[in-house]
Coordinates of C-alpha atoms in Angstrom, one line a residue:
Chain A
M662 CA 9.6 106.7 102.2
M663 CA 12.5 105.8 104.5
A664 CA 12.0 102.2 103.7
V665 CA 12.3 103.0 100.0
A666 CA 15.5 104.9 100.7
Q667 CA 17.0 102.0 102.7
E668 CA 16.1 99.5 100.0
R669 CA 17.5 101.5 97.2
P670 CA 20.6 99.9 95.6
P671 CA 23.3 102.4 94.6
P672 CA 22.3 103.8 91.3
T673 CA 24.8 104.3 88.6
R674 CA 23.5 107.8 87.9
R675 CA 21.2 109.9 90.0
V676 CA 18.9 111.4 87.4
G677 CA 15.7 113.2 86.9
G678 CA 16.2 113.1 83.2
Q679 CA 19.9 113.3 83.1
F680 CA 19.3 109.9 81.6
L681 CA 18.0 112.0 78.7
A682 CA 21.6 112.1 77.8
G683 CA 20.9 108.7 76.5
A684 CA 18.2 110.2 74.4
G685 CA 20.1 113.3 73.7
G686 CA 20.3 112.2 70.1
R687 CA 16.5 112.4 69.9
L688 CA 16.2 115.7 71.7
L689 CA 17.0 119.1 70.4
P690 CA 18.1 121.8 72.8
A691 CA 15.0 123.2 74.5
S692 CA 15.4 126.6 72.9
V693 CA 15.0 125.2 69.4
P694 CA 11.4 123.8 69.5
L695 CA 10.3 126.4 72.0
R696 CA 11.6 129.2 69.8
W697 CA 9.5 127.9 66.8
F698 CA 6.4 127.6 69.0
A699 CA 6.9 131.1 70.5
A700 CA 7.3 132.5 67.0
A701 CA 4.0 130.8 66.0
A702 CA 2.2 132.4 69.0
V703 CA 3.5 135.9 68.1
F704 CA 2.6 135.5 64.4
H705 CA -0.9 134.5 65.5
A706 CA -1.3 137.8 67.3
L707 CA 0.1 139.7 64.3
A708 CA -2.4 137.9 62.1
W709 CA -5.3 139.4 64.0
L710 CA -3.7 142.8 63.7
A711 CA -3.3 142.4 60.0
L712 CA -6.9 141.3 59.8
A713 CA -7.9 144.5 61.5
A714 CA -5.7 146.6 59.2
G715 CA -7.5 145.1 56.2
A716 CA -11.0 145.2 57.7
S717 CA -12.3 147.6 55.0
Q718 CA -10.7 145.6 52.2
W719 CA -12.2 142.2 53.1
P720 CA -15.8 142.5 51.7
G721 CA -14.4 143.1 48.2
W722 CA -11.2 141.2 48.4
R723 CA -10.7 138.6 45.7
G724 CA -7.1 137.6 46.3
G725 CA -3.9 139.5 45.6
P726 CA -1.6 141.7 47.8
G727 CA -3.2 143.6 50.7
W728 CA -3.7 143.1 54.4
P729 CA -6.2 140.2 54.0
L730 CA -3.5 138.3 52.1
A731 CA -1.0 139.2 54.8
A732 CA -3.4 138.0 57.6
L733 CA -3.9 134.7 55.8
H734 CA -0.1 134.2 55.5
L735 CA 0.6 135.2 59.1
V736 CA -1.7 132.3 60.0
T737 CA -0.4 129.8 57.5
V738 CA 3.3 130.6 57.0
G739 CA 3.7 132.3 60.4
T740 CA 1.7 130.3 62.9
L741 CA 0.9 126.9 61.3
V742 CA 4.1 126.2 59.5
S743 CA 6.3 127.5 62.3
S744 CA 4.6 125.1 64.6
A745 CA 4.8 122.3 62.1
I746 CA 8.5 122.8 61.8
G747 CA 9.1 122.9 65.6
A748 CA 6.9 119.9 66.1
S749 CA 8.2 117.8 63.3
L750 CA 11.9 118.6 64.1
Q751 CA 11.4 117.4 67.7
L752 CA 8.5 115.0 67.8
L753 CA 9.1 112.9 64.7
P754 CA 12.6 111.7 65.7
V755 CA 11.3 110.6 69.1
A756 CA 8.3 108.9 67.5
T757 CA 10.3 107.2 64.7
R758 CA 13.2 106.3 67.1
Q759 CA 15.8 108.2 65.2
P760 CA 18.4 110.9 66.1
V761 CA 17.6 114.5 65.3
R762 CA 19.5 115.6 62.3
G763 CA 21.5 118.9 62.3
P764 CA 20.4 120.5 65.6
R765 CA 22.5 123.6 64.8
L766 CA 20.9 123.7 61.4
A767 CA 17.4 123.5 63.0
A768 CA 18.4 126.6 65.2
L769 CA 19.8 128.5 62.2
L770 CA 16.6 127.9 60.1
W771 CA 14.6 129.8 62.7
W772 CA 16.8 132.9 62.2
L773 CA 16.1 132.8 58.5
Y774 CA 12.5 131.8 58.5
V775 CA 11.0 134.1 61.1
P776 CA 12.4 137.4 59.5
G777 CA 11.5 136.0 56.1
A778 CA 7.9 135.2 57.1
A779 CA 7.6 138.7 58.7
L780 CA 9.0 140.4 55.6
L781 CA 6.7 138.3 53.3
A782 CA 3.6 139.3 55.3
L783 CA 4.7 142.9 55.4
G784 CA 5.3 143.0 51.7
M785 CA 1.8 141.4 51.1
G786 CA 0.2 143.9 53.4
L787 CA 1.9 147.0 51.9
A788 CA 1.6 145.5 48.4
Q789 CA 5.4 145.7 47.9
P790 CA 6.4 143.0 45.4
A791 CA 10.1 143.4 46.1
W792 CA 9.6 142.8 49.8
M793 CA 7.6 139.7 49.0
V794 CA 10.5 138.5 46.8
A795 CA 12.9 139.1 49.6
G796 CA 10.7 137.4 52.2
A797 CA 10.1 134.4 49.8
A798 CA 13.8 134.2 49.2
L799 CA 14.3 133.5 52.9
V800 CA 11.2 131.4 53.5
L801 CA 11.4 129.1 50.5
P802 CA 14.9 127.7 51.1
V803 CA 14.1 127.1 54.7
L804 CA 11.0 125.1 53.6
G805 CA 13.2 123.2 51.2
I806 CA 15.7 122.3 53.9
W807 CA 12.9 121.4 56.4
G808 CA 11.4 119.2 53.7
L809 CA 14.7 117.4 53.3
L810 CA 15.1 116.9 57.0
L811 CA 11.5 115.6 57.1
A812 CA 12.2 113.2 54.2
L813 CA 15.4 111.9 55.8
N814 CA 13.5 111.2 59.0
L815 CA 10.7 109.5 57.2
R816 CA 13.1 107.4 55.1
G817 CA 14.7 105.9 58.3
A818 CA 11.5 105.6 60.2
R819 CA 10.8 102.3 62.0
G820 CA 7.2 101.4 62.5
M821 CA 4.3 103.9 62.5
P822 CA 3.4 103.4 58.8
G823 CA 0.3 105.6 59.0
V824 CA 2.3 108.5 60.4
V825 CA 5.0 107.9 57.8
L826 CA 2.5 107.9 54.9
H827 CA 1.0 111.2 56.1
G828 CA 4.5 112.6 56.4
W829 CA 5.4 111.6 52.8
G830 CA 2.2 113.2 51.6
A831 CA 3.1 116.4 53.4
A832 CA 6.6 116.4 52.0
A833 CA 5.3 116.0 48.4
S834 CA 2.7 118.7 49.0
L835 CA 5.5 121.0 50.3
L836 CA 7.2 120.8 46.9
V837 CA 3.9 121.8 45.2
L838 CA 3.4 124.5 47.8
M839 CA 6.8 126.0 47.2
G840 CA 6.5 125.8 43.4
S841 CA 3.1 127.5 43.4
A842 CA 4.3 130.1 45.9
A843 CA 7.2 131.0 43.7
A844 CA 4.9 131.2 40.7
L845 CA 2.6 133.6 42.6
V846 CA 5.4 135.8 43.7
A847 CA 6.8 135.9 40.2
L848 CA 3.3 136.7 38.9
W849 CA 3.0 139.7 41.2
N850 CA 6.4 140.8 40.0
G851 CA 5.3 140.7 36.3
T852 CA 6.6 137.3 35.3
P853 CA 3.7 134.8 34.9
L854 CA 4.9 131.3 35.2
L855 CA 1.5 129.7 35.8
P856 CA -2.0 131.1 35.2
R857 CA -3.1 133.0 38.4
D858 CA -6.1 130.9 39.2
D859 CA -4.3 127.6 38.6
A860 CA -1.4 128.7 40.9
R861 CA -3.8 129.9 43.6
A862 CA -5.8 126.7 43.6
L863 CA -2.7 124.6 43.7
H864 CA -1.2 126.8 46.5
A865 CA -4.3 126.6 48.7
A866 CA -4.8 122.9 48.3
A867 CA -1.2 122.0 48.8
G868 CA -0.8 124.4 51.8
V869 CA -4.0 123.9 53.7
I870 CA -4.8 120.3 53.1
G871 CA -1.5 118.9 51.8
V872 CA 1.2 120.2 54.1
M873 CA -0.7 121.4 57.2
G874 CA -3.7 119.1 56.9
L875 CA -1.6 115.9 56.5
L876 CA 0.8 116.9 59.2
V877 CA -2.1 117.6 61.6
L878 CA -3.8 114.3 60.8
G879 CA -0.5 112.4 61.0
L880 CA 0.9 114.0 64.2
S881 CA -2.5 113.7 65.9
S882 CA -2.0 109.9 65.6
I883 CA 1.1 110.3 67.8
L884 CA 0.0 113.1 70.1
L885 CA -3.5 112.3 71.0
P886 CA -2.6 108.8 72.2
L887 CA 0.4 110.3 74.1
F888 CA -1.9 112.9 75.8
A889 CA -4.7 110.3 76.5
L890 CA -2.2 107.5 77.3
A891 CA -4.1 105.5 74.7
P892 CA -3.3 102.8 72.2
V893 CA -2.2 103.9 68.7
P894 CA -5.2 104.4 66.4
D895 CA -5.8 101.6 64.1
E896 CA -2.9 101.5 61.5
G897 CA -5.2 100.4 58.7
A898 CA -7.6 103.3 59.3
Q899 CA -4.6 105.7 59.4
L900 CA -3.3 104.3 56.1
R901 CA -6.7 104.5 54.4
S902 CA -7.4 108.0 55.6
G903 CA -3.9 109.3 54.7
A904 CA -4.0 107.6 51.2
T905 CA -7.5 109.0 50.5
V906 CA -6.4 112.5 51.4
C907 CA -3.5 112.1 49.0
V908 CA -5.9 111.0 46.3
A909 CA -8.1 114.0 47.1
L910 CA -5.1 116.3 46.7
L911 CA -4.2 114.8 43.4
L912 CA -7.8 115.3 42.2
M913 CA -7.7 118.9 43.4
A914 CA -4.5 119.5 41.5
L915 CA -6.0 118.1 38.3
A916 CA -9.1 120.2 38.8
A917 CA -6.9 123.3 39.1
F918 CA -5.7 122.7 35.5
A919 CA -9.1 121.7 34.1
P920 CA -10.9 124.4 32.1
A921 CA -12.8 126.7 34.5
G922 CA -16.4 125.8 34.9
S923 CA -16.0 122.6 32.8
D924 CA -17.8 119.4 33.7
A925 CA -14.4 117.7 34.2
A926 CA -13.4 120.3 36.7
Q927 CA -16.7 119.9 38.6
V928 CA -16.5 116.1 38.6
L929 CA -12.9 116.3 39.9
R930 CA -13.8 118.7 42.6
W931 CA -16.8 116.7 43.8
T932 CA -14.8 113.5 43.8
A933 CA -12.0 115.2 45.8
L934 CA -14.5 116.6 48.3
L935 CA -16.2 113.2 48.8
A936 CA -12.8 111.6 49.3
A937 CA -11.8 114.3 51.8
A938 CA -15.0 113.8 53.7
W939 CA -14.5 110.0 53.8
A940 CA -10.9 110.4 54.9
L941 CA -11.9 112.8 57.7
A942 CA -14.6 110.5 59.0
T943 CA -12.2 107.5 59.0
H944 CA -9.6 109.6 60.8
V945 CA -12.0 110.9 63.5
R946 CA -13.5 107.5 64.1
A947 CA -10.1 105.9 64.6
M948 CA -9.0 108.7 66.9
R949 CA -12.1 108.6 69.0
R950 CA -11.9 104.9 69.4
S951 CA -8.3 105.2 70.6
W952 CA -9.1 108.1 72.9
A953 CA -11.9 106.2 74.5
E954 CA -9.5 103.4 75.5
G955 CA -7.0 105.8 77.0
L956 CA -6.0 105.9 80.7
R957 CA -6.7 109.6 80.6
S958 CA -9.9 110.2 78.8
D959 CA -10.6 113.7 80.0
L960 CA -8.2 116.0 78.2
G961 CA -10.0 119.1 79.4
R962 CA -9.5 122.2 77.2
S963 CA -7.0 120.5 74.9
G964 CA -9.6 117.7 74.2
R965 CA -12.3 120.3 73.5
L966 CA -10.1 122.0 71.0
F967 CA -9.4 118.7 69.2
R968 CA -13.2 118.1 69.0
I969 CA -13.8 121.7 67.8
G970 CA -11.0 121.1 65.2
W971 CA -12.7 118.1 63.8
G972 CA -16.0 120.0 63.7
G973 CA -14.2 122.8 61.8
A974 CA -12.9 120.4 59.2
A975 CA -16.4 119.0 58.7
L976 CA -17.7 122.5 58.3
A977 CA -15.0 123.4 55.8
I978 CA -16.0 120.4 53.7
S979 CA -19.7 121.3 54.0
F980 CA -19.2 124.9 53.0
T981 CA -17.1 123.9 50.0
A982 CA -19.8 121.5 48.9
I983 CA -22.5 124.2 49.2
G984 CA -20.3 126.6 47.3
L985 CA -19.9 124.0 44.5
V986 CA -23.7 123.6 44.3
R987 CA -24.5 127.2 44.4
G988 CA -21.7 128.5 42.1
H989 CA -20.4 132.0 42.2
D990 CA -23.5 134.0 42.9
G991 CA -22.5 137.4 44.3
A992 CA -25.8 137.6 46.2
D993 CA -25.3 134.3 48.0
L994 CA -23.3 133.7 51.2
P995 CA -19.6 133.8 50.8
W996 CA -19.1 130.0 51.0
G997 CA -15.5 130.0 49.8
P998 CA -14.2 132.4 52.5
L999 CA -16.4 130.6 55.1
A1000 CA -14.8 127.3 54.1
V1001 CA -11.3 128.9 54.4
L1002 CA -12.2 130.2 57.8
A1003 CA -13.5 126.9 59.0
A1004 CA -10.4 125.1 57.7
L1005 CA -7.8 127.5 59.0
G1006 CA -9.4 128.8 62.1
G1007 CA -11.8 126.1 63.1
W1008 CA -9.8 123.0 62.1
L1009 CA -6.1 123.7 62.0
L1010 CA -5.7 126.5 64.5
S1011 CA -8.0 124.8 67.1
I1012 CA -6.1 121.5 67.0
L1013 CA -2.8 123.4 66.9
F1014 CA -3.6 125.3 70.1
G1015 CA -5.0 122.1 71.7
V1016 CA -1.6 120.5 71.0
L1017 CA 0.6 123.4 71.9
Q1018 CA -0.9 123.9 75.3
R1019 CA -0.1 120.3 76.2
I1020 CA 3.1 119.7 74.4
L1021 CA 4.9 122.9 75.5
P1022 CA 4.7 122.2 79.3
F1023 CA 5.6 118.6 78.5
L1024 CA 8.7 119.5 76.5
A1025 CA 9.7 122.1 79.0
S1026 CA 9.4 119.6 81.9
L1027 CA 11.3 117.0 79.9
H1028 CA 14.2 119.5 79.3
A1029 CA 14.1 120.7 82.9
A1030 CA 14.5 117.1 84.0
R1031 CA 17.9 117.0 82.3
R1032 CA 19.3 119.0 85.1
A1033 CA 20.2 116.3 87.7
G1034 CA 19.9 116.4 91.4
R1035 CA 16.4 117.6 92.0
R1036 CA 12.8 116.8 91.0
P1037 CA 11.9 118.6 87.7
P1038 CA 8.9 120.9 87.6
T1039 CA 5.8 119.0 86.5
P1040 CA 4.0 120.0 83.3
S1041 CA 1.1 121.3 85.3
A1042 CA 3.4 123.5 87.4
L1043 CA 4.7 125.1 84.2
T1044 CA 1.2 125.7 82.8
A1045 CA -0.5 129.1 83.4
E1046 CA -4.1 128.2 83.3
G1047 CA -5.6 131.7 83.3
P1048 CA -4.2 132.8 80.0
L1049 CA -5.3 129.5 78.4
R1050 CA -8.9 130.0 79.7
V1051 CA -8.9 133.5 78.1
H1052 CA -7.4 132.2 74.9
E1053 CA -10.0 129.4 74.5
A1054 CA -12.9 131.7 75.0
A1055 CA -11.5 134.5 72.8
H1056 CA -10.5 132.1 70.0
L1057 CA -14.0 130.6 69.7
A1058 CA -15.8 133.9 70.0
A1059 CA -13.5 135.5 67.4
L1060 CA -14.1 132.7 64.9
V1061 CA -17.9 132.9 65.3
L1062 CA -17.8 136.7 65.0
L1063 CA -15.5 136.5 62.0
A1064 CA -18.0 134.1 60.3
A1065 CA -20.8 136.6 61.1
A1066 CA -18.7 139.4 59.7
L1067 CA -18.1 137.5 56.4
V1068 CA -21.8 136.7 56.1
N1069 CA -22.8 140.3 56.7
R1070 CA -19.9 141.7 54.8
S1071 CA -19.3 144.0 57.8
P1072 CA -16.0 145.6 58.4
A1073 CA -17.2 146.7 61.9
W1074 CA -17.9 143.1 62.9
L1075 CA -14.6 142.1 61.4
L1076 CA -12.8 144.6 63.5
A1077 CA -14.6 143.3 66.6
A1078 CA -13.6 139.8 65.7
A1079 CA -10.0 140.9 65.2
A1080 CA -10.0 142.6 68.6
L1081 CA -11.3 139.5 70.3
G1082 CA -8.9 137.3 68.4
F1083 CA -6.0 139.5 69.3
V1084 CA -6.9 139.3 73.0
G1085 CA -6.9 135.6 72.8
A1086 CA -3.6 135.5 70.9
L1087 CA -2.0 137.8 73.5
A1088 CA -3.2 135.5 76.2
F1089 CA -1.5 132.6 74.4
V1090 CA 1.7 134.6 74.1
G1091 CA 1.4 135.2 77.9
F1092 CA 1.0 131.4 78.4
V1093 CA 4.3 130.8 76.4
G1094 CA 6.0 133.7 78.3
V1095 CA 5.1 132.4 81.7
L1096 CA 6.2 128.9 80.7
A1097 CA 9.6 130.2 79.5
L1098 CA 10.0 132.2 82.8
R1099 CA 9.1 129.2 85.0
L1100 CA 11.5 127.0 83.0
H1101 CA 14.2 129.6 83.4
R1102 CA 13.6 129.8 87.2
A1103 CA 13.7 126.0 87.4
A1104 CA 17.0 126.0 85.6
R1105 CA 18.5 128.7 88.0
R1106 CA 17.3 126.7 91.0
S1107 CA 18.9 123.6 89.6
A1108 CA 22.2 125.5 89.1
T1109 CA 22.0 126.8 92.7
D1110 CA 21.3 123.4 94.1
A1111 CA 24.2 121.9 92.2
Chain B
M937 CA 4.6 86.2 90.5
T938 CA 4.9 86.6 86.8
G939 CA 2.5 87.4 84.0
R940 CA 2.1 89.0 80.6
D941 CA -0.9 91.1 80.0
A942 CA -2.8 91.3 76.7
I943 CA -0.6 93.8 75.1
G944 CA 2.6 91.9 75.9
A945 CA 4.4 93.6 78.9
R946 CA 5.8 91.0 81.2
V947 CA 5.4 91.8 84.9
W948 CA 6.9 89.9 87.8
R949 CA 7.9 90.3 91.5
E950 CA 11.3 89.5 92.8
S951 CA 12.2 88.2 96.3
D952 CA 13.6 91.7 97.2
A953 CA 10.0 93.0 96.9
T954 CA 10.7 94.9 93.8
T955 CA 8.2 94.7 90.9
H956 CA 9.6 94.4 87.4
I957 CA 8.1 95.2 84.1
D958 CA 9.7 94.3 80.8
V959 CA 8.4 96.5 77.9
R960 CA 11.0 95.7 75.4
G961 CA 9.7 95.2 71.9
L962 CA 6.4 97.0 72.5
P963 CA 5.5 99.7 70.0
P964 CA 5.1 103.3 71.3
P965 CA 3.2 104.4 73.3
Q966 CA 2.5 101.0 74.8
P967 CA 5.6 101.0 77.1
L968 CA 4.5 104.4 78.5
I969 CA 1.0 103.2 79.1
Q970 CA 2.0 99.9 80.6
I971 CA 4.5 101.5 83.0
L972 CA 2.1 104.2 84.1
Q973 CA -0.7 101.7 84.6
L974 CA 1.5 99.6 86.8
V975 CA 2.9 102.5 88.8
Q976 CA -0.6 103.8 89.5
R977 CA -1.5 100.4 91.0
M978 CA 1.5 100.4 93.4
G979 CA 1.3 101.4 97.0
D980 CA 3.6 103.7 99.1
G981 CA 7.2 102.5 99.3
A982 CA 6.9 100.3 96.2
V983 CA 9.9 100.1 93.8
V984 CA 9.4 99.3 90.1
I985 CA 12.2 98.1 87.9
V986 CA 11.6 98.9 84.2
H987 CA 13.4 96.9 81.5
H988 CA 13.3 98.9 78.3
D989 CA 15.0 98.9 74.9
R990 CA 15.3 102.7 74.6
D991 CA 15.3 105.7 76.8
P992 CA 11.6 106.5 77.4
V993 CA 11.8 110.3 77.1
W994 CA 8.1 110.9 77.4
L995 CA 7.8 108.9 80.6
Y996 CA 9.7 111.3 82.8
P997 CA 7.3 114.3 82.8
E998 CA 4.4 111.8 83.3
L999 CA 6.2 110.3 86.3
A1000 CA 7.0 113.7 87.8
Q1001 CA 3.3 114.7 87.4
I1002 CA 2.3 111.8 89.6
G1003 CA 5.1 112.1 92.1
W1004 CA 7.4 109.4 90.9
W1005 CA 11.1 109.5 90.2
A1006 CA 13.5 107.5 88.0
D1007 CA 17.0 106.3 88.4
V1008 CA 19.1 104.6 85.7
V1009 CA 20.6 101.4 87.0
D1010 CA 22.9 98.9 85.4
G1011 CA 21.2 96.7 82.9
D1012 CA 22.1 94.1 80.3
P1013 CA 23.8 95.3 77.1
G1014 CA 21.3 97.1 74.9
E1015 CA 18.9 97.5 77.7
V1016 CA 17.8 100.7 79.5
R1017 CA 17.0 99.7 83.0
L1018 CA 15.2 102.2 85.3
R1019 CA 14.4 102.1 88.9
L1020 CA 11.2 103.9 89.7
A1021 CA 10.1 105.1 93.2
R1022 CA 7.9 107.8 94.7
S1023 CA 9.7 111.1 95.0
T1024 CA 10.6 112.2 98.5
P1025 CA 8.9 115.5 99.3

């Protein structure tokens, strides 16, 4: 060590990330992305509470306002989209080698979006159309601005054509999602702009597969190699997979407007489903190949959640296919709700939590390193392992129990699933809280040392 | 000693016993991978000079995790030059 110190030429700047000043244009203040991720964790806990509040409504629920709808939107609008906004605002500029645009705007959006999402969910739960309008009036403009920031970033992107294609698909889907959301809120307020079933079908496809699905697929191509220190997945495979998902989305949109039960609608749905299955297989094959070549092949809990997520996506496609074959037979298993559970809980949430538990300590360490003069806390020193262990076990158990509750149409099982899920969600909130506390302490120590 | 591995990073050793790696022009995350691969092969007391075309923001937490530290040193115009060494305890 002494030898190193003697050899050391006088550095121009002593840094542990102060050199991040050079990357300052690509980094938001730590509080901005961390606030979005913290909101996502809290909304996740609230989603399980809403699920419990609507336990008696679930067996007969066929859409429309109520706690089941609130629970769904706390997961989608609250957890998934909040995380997507935080991740895309911070990670895309770094990946596409561009400055972040409007850091103050990114901070302001949080203050509009989070209360708006909460109000929207509360309005849904309590079946208060006026509250839904007020919530949507906050959420939709934020989504529009986020879409614009996303588009500006993608327009100036250098390289990463696969990620960029997924991003454009998500941005286009966001427009459809916002339009169909506005149509649904208008419908519940007595002004039908689109037929209910058409608007719902568009909304579900654009939200789950279009916005969230494409972002998860695209960002995975950046994040998994980063975690595993692996080469970028094959660009050709990324492009083929992303383009096929976009085609599947287009077919789903056409199917939404085809006459219900018609042969045309069935053909469109089957073609879309097969395209989605092929796209998923292509994506997973490329990701696994890249992962296998990484310096760090064992990603532990995070890696398991990625694999579970891919399994969830495959199950969602399978359940949808079975539902298409069996039709709407009330005596049959609820294939539609099971597909939604597999897609939202199994696929999107599993991968999201796999990502968040790695990226949060990483981002925190990176920002802590901006304070010069001392060694920054390492990502592992910022990670509370205990809460993550609890979260993983509770997340998986809750999903299995929830599937059983849907199959048995049992409010009691559903309550048990909600209780387990809530415990897991609280554990994840605890992980975020401990990380924030450790980051704060590191900042105070740096200030004292300085 | 000089050489370029399959992915294109140029690695050489100078007479002052520092090892250099030039990752300019490589697509992300190759610079990160190449630098970490090199660093993990280095012994105690080794010093690595990185020649980069941008500030490698993701590198720093990874370095901290394995007990290394980075200083920015003077480089050519348009270059980000880093000096990596093991952290002192």
